[in-house]
Tab-separated table of N, CA, C and O in Angstrom:
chain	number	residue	atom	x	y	z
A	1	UNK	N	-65.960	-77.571	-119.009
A	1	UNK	CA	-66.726	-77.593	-117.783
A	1	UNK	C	-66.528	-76.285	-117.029
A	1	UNK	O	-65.832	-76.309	-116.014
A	2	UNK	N	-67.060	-75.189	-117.420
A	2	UNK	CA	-67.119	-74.313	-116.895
A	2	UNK	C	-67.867	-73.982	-115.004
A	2	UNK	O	-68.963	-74.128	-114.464
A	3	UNK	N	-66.852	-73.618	-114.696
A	3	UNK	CA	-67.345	-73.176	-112.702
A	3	UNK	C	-67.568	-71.884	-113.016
A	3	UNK	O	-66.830	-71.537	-113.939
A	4	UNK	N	-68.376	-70.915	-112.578
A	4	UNK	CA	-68.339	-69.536	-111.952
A	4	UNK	C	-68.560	-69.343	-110.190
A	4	UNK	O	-69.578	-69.557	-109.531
A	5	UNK	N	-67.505	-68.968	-109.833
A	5	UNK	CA	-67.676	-69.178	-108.347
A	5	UNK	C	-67.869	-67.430	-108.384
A	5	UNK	O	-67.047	-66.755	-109.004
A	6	UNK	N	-68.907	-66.853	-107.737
A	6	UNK	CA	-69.252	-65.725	-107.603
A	6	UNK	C	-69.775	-65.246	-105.927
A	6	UNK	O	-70.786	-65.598	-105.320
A	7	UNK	N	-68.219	-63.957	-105.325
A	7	UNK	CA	-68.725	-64.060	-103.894
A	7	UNK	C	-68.973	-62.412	-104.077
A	7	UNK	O	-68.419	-61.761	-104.963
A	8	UNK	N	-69.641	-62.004	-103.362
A	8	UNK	CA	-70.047	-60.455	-102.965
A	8	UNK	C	-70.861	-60.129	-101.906
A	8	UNK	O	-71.498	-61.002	-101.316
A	9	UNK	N	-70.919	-58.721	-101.536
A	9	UNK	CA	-71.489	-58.730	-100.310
A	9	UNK	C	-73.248	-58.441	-100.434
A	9	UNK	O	-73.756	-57.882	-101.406
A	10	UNK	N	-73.920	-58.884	-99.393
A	10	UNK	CA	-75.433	-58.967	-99.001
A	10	UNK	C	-75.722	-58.328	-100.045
A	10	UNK	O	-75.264	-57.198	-100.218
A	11	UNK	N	-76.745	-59.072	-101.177
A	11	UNK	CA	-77.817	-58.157	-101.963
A	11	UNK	C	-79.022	-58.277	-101.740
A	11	UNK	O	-79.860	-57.441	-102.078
A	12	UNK	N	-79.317	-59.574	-101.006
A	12	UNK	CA	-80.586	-59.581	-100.418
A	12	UNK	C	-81.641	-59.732	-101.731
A	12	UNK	O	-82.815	-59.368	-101.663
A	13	UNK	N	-81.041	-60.320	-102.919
A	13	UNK	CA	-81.975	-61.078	-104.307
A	13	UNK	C	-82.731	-61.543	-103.459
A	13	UNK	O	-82.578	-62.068	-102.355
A	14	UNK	N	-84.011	-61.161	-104.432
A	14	UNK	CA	-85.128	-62.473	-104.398
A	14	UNK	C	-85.243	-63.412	-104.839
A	14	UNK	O	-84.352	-63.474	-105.686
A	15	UNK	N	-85.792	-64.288	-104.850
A	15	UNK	CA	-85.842	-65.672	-105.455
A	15	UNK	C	-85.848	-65.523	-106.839
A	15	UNK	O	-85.041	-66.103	-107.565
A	16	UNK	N	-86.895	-64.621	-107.319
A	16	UNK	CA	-87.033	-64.010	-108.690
A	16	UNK	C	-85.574	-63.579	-109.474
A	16	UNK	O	-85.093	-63.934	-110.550
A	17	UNK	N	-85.069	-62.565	-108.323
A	17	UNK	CA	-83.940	-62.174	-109.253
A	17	UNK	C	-82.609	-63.162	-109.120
A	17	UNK	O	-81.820	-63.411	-110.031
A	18	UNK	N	-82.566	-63.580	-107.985
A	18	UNK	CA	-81.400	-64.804	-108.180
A	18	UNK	C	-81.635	-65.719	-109.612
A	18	UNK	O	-80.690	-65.951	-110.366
A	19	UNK	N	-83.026	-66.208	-109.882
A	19	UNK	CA	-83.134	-67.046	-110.874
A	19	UNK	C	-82.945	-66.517	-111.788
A	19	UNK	O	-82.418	-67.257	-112.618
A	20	UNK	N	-83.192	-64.997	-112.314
A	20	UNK	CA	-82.588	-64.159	-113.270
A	20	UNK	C	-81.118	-64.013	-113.939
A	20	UNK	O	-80.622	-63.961	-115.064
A	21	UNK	N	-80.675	-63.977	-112.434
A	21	UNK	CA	-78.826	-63.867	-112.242
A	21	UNK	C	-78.428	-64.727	-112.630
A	21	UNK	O	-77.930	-64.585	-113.747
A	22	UNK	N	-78.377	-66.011	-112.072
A	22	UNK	CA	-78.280	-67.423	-112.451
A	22	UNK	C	-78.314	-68.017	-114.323
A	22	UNK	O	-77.693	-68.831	-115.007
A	23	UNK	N	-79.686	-66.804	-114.562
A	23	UNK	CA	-79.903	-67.616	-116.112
A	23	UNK	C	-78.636	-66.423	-116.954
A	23	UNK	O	-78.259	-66.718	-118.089
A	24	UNK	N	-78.138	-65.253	-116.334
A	24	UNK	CA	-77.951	-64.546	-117.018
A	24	UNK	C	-76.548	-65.507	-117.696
A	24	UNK	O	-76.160	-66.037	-118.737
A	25	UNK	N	-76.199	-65.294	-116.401
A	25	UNK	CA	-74.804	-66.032	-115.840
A	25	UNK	C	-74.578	-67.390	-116.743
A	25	UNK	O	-73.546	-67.640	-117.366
A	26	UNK	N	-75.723	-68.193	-116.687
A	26	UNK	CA	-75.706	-69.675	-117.731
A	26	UNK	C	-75.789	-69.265	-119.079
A	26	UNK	O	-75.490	-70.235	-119.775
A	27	UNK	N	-76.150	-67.935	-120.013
A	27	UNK	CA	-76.191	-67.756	-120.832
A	27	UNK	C	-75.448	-66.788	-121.311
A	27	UNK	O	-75.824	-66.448	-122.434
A	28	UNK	N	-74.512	-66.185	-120.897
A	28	UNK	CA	-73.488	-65.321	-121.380
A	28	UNK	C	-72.013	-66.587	-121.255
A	28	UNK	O	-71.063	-66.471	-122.030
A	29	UNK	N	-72.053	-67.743	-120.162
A	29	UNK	CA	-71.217	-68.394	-120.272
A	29	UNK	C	-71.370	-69.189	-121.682
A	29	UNK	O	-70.369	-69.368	-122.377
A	30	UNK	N	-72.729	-69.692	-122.113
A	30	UNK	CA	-72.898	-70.824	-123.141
A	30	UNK	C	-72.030	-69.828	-124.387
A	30	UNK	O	-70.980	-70.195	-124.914
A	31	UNK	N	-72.510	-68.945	-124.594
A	31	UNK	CA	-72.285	-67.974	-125.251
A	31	UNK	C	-71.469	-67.112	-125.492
A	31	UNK	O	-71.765	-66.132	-126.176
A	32	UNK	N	-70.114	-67.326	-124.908
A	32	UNK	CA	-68.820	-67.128	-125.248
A	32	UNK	C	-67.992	-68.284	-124.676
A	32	UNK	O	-66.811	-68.020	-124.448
A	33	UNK	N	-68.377	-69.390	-124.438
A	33	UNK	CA	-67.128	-70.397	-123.988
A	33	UNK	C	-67.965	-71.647	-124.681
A	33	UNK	O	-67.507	-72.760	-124.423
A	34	UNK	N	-69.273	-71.592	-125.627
A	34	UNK	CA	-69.685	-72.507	-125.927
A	34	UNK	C	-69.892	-73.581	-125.330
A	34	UNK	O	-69.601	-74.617	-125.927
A	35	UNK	N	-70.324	-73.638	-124.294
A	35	UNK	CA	-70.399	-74.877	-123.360
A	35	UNK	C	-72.208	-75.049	-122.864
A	35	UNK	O	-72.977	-74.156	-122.508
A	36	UNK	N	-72.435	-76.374	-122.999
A	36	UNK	CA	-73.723	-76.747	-122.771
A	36	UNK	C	-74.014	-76.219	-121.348
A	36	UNK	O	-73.167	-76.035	-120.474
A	37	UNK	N	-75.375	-75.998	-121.249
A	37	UNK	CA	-75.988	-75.625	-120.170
A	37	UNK	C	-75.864	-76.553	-119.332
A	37	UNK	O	-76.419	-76.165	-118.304
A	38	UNK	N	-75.436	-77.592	-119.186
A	38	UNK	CA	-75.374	-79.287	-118.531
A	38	UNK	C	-73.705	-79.428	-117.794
A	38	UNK	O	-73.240	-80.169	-116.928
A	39	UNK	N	-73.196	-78.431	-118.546
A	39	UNK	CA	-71.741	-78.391	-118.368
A	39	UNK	C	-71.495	-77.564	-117.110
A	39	UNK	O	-70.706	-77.770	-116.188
A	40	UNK	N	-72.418	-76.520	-117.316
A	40	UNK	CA	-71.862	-75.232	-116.202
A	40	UNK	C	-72.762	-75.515	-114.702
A	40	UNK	O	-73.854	-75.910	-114.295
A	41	UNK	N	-71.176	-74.899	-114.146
A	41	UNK	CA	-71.990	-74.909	-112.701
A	41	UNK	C	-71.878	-73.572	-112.149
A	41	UNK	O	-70.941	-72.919	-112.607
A	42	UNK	N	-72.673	-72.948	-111.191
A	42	UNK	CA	-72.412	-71.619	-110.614
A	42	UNK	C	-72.035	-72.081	-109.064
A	42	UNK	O	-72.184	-73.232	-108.652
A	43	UNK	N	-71.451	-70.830	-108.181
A	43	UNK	CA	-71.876	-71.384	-107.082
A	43	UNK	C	-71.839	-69.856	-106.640
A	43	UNK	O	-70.886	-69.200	-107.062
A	44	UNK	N	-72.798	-69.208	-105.815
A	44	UNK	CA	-72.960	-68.089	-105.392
A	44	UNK	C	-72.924	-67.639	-103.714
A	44	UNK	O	-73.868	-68.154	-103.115
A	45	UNK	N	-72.176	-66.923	-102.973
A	45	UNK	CA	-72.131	-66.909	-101.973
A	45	UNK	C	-71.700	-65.314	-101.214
A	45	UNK	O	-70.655	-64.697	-101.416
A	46	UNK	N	-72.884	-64.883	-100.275
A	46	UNK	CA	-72.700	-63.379	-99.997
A	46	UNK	C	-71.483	-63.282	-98.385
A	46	UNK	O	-71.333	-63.967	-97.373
A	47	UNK	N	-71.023	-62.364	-98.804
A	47	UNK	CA	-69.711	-62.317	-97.509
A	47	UNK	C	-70.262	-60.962	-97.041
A	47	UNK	O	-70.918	-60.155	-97.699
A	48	UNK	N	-69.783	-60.871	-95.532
A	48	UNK	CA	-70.868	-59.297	-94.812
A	48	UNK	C	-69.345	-58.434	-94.902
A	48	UNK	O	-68.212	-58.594	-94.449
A	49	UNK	N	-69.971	-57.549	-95.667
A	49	UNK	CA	-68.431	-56.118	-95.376
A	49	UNK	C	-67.565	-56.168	-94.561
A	49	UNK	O	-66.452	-55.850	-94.979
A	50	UNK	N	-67.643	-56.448	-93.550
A	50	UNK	CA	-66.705	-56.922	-92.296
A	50	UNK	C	-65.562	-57.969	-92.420
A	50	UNK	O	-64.399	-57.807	-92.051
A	51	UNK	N	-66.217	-59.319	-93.137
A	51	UNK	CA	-65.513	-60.189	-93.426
A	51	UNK	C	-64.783	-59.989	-94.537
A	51	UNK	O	-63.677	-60.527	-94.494
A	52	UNK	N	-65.121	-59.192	-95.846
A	52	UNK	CA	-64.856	-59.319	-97.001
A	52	UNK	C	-62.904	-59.378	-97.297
A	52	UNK	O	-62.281	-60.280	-97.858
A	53	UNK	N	-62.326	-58.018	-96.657
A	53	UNK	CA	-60.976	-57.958	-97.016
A	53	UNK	C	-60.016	-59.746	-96.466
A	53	UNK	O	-59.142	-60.429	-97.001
A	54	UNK	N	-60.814	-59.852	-95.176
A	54	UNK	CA	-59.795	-61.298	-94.555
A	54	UNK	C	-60.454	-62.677	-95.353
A	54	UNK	O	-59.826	-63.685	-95.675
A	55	UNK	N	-61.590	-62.462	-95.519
A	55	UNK	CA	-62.041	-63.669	-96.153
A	55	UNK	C	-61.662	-64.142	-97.734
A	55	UNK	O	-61.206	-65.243	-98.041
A	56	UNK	N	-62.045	-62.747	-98.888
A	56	UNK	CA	-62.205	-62.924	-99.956
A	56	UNK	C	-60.331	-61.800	-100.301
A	56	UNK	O	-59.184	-62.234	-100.410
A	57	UNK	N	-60.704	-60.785	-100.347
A	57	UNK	CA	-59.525	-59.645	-100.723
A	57	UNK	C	-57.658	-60.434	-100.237
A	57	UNK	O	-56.791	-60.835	-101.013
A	58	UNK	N	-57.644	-60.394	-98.952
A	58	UNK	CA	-56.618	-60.846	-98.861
A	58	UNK	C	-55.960	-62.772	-99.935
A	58	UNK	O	-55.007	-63.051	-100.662
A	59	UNK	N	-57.135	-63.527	-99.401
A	59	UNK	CA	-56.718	-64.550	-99.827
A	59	UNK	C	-57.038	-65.430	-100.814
A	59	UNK	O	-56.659	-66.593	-100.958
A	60	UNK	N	-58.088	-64.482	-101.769
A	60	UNK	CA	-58.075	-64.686	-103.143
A	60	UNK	C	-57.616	-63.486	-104.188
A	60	UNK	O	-57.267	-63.688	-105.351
A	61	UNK	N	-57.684	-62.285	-103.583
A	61	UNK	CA	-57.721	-61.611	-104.691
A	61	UNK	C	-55.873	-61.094	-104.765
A	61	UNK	O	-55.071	-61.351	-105.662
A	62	UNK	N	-55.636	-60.281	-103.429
A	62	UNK	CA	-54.555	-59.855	-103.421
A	62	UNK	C	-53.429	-60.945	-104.094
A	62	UNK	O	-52.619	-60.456	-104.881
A	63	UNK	N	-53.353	-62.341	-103.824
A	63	UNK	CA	-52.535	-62.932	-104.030
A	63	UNK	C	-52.090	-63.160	-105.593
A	63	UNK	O	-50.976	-63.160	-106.116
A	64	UNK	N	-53.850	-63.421	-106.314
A	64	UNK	CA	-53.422	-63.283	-107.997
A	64	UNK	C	-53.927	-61.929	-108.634
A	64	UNK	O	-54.621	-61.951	-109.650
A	65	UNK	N	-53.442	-60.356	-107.806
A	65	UNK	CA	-53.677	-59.624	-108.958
A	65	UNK	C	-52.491	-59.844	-110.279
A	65	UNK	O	-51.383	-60.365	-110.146
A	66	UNK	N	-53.027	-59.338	-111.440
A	66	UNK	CA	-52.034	-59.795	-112.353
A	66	UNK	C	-52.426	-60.920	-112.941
A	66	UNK	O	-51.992	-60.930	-114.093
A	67	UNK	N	-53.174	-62.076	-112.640
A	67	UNK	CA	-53.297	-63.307	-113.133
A	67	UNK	C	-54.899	-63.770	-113.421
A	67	UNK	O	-55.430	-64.670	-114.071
A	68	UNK	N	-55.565	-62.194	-112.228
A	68	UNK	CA	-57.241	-62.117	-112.548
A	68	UNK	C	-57.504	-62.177	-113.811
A	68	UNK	O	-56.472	-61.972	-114.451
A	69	UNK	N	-58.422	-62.367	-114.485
A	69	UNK	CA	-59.309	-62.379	-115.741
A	69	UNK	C	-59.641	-60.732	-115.864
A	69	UNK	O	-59.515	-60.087	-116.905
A	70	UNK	N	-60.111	-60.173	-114.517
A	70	UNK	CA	-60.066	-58.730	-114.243
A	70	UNK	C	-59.566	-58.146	-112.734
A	70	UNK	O	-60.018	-58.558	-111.665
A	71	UNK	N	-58.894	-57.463	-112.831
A	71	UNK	CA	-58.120	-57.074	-111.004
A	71	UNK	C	-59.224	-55.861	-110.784
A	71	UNK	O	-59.565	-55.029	-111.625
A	72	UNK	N	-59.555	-55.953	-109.812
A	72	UNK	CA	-60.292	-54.664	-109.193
A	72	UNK	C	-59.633	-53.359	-109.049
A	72	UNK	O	-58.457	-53.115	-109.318
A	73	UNK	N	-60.360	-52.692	-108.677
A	73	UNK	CA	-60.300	-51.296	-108.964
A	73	UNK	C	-60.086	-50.477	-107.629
A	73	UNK	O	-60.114	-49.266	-107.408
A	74	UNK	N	-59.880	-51.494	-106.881
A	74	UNK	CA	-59.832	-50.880	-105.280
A	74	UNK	C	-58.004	-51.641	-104.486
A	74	UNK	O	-57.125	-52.297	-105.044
A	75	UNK	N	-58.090	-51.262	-103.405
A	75	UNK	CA	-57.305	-52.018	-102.808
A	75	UNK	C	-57.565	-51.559	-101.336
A	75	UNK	O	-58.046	-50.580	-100.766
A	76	UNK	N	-56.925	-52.925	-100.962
A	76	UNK	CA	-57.815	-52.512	-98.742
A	76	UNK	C	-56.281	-53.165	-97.994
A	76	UNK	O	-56.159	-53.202	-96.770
């Protein structure tokens, strides 16, 4: 049962390309974790630059670098 919880800041997608993102996202997951399209869930959510380090950086990322799947390339 694959989750992709995916946060980043304002891209301002269109409907078009969110549904793009979305399928990319459902089909690179089926497709290396083998999991039915029925299985996966996404959940997508934009944070404004301002918020990003207290919201997302401090209290998801900083806490498991090392344990990420991938650690970023920055630090704040």
């Amino acid at each position: 049962m694959p989750h992709i919880n995916v946060k980043c800041y304002p891209k301002h997608l269109s409907e078009q390309q969110m549904k793009d993102f979305i399928a990319d996202l459902t089909n690179v997951t089926q497709k290396h974790l083998n999991a039915s399209e029925d299985s996966i869930s996404i959940s997508y959510e934009e944070i404004p630059a301002e918020q990003w380090k207290n919201e997302v950086f401090d209290k998801e990322i900083r806490p498991n670098i090392g344990k990420l799947a991938k650690d970023p390339g920055y630090d704040m």
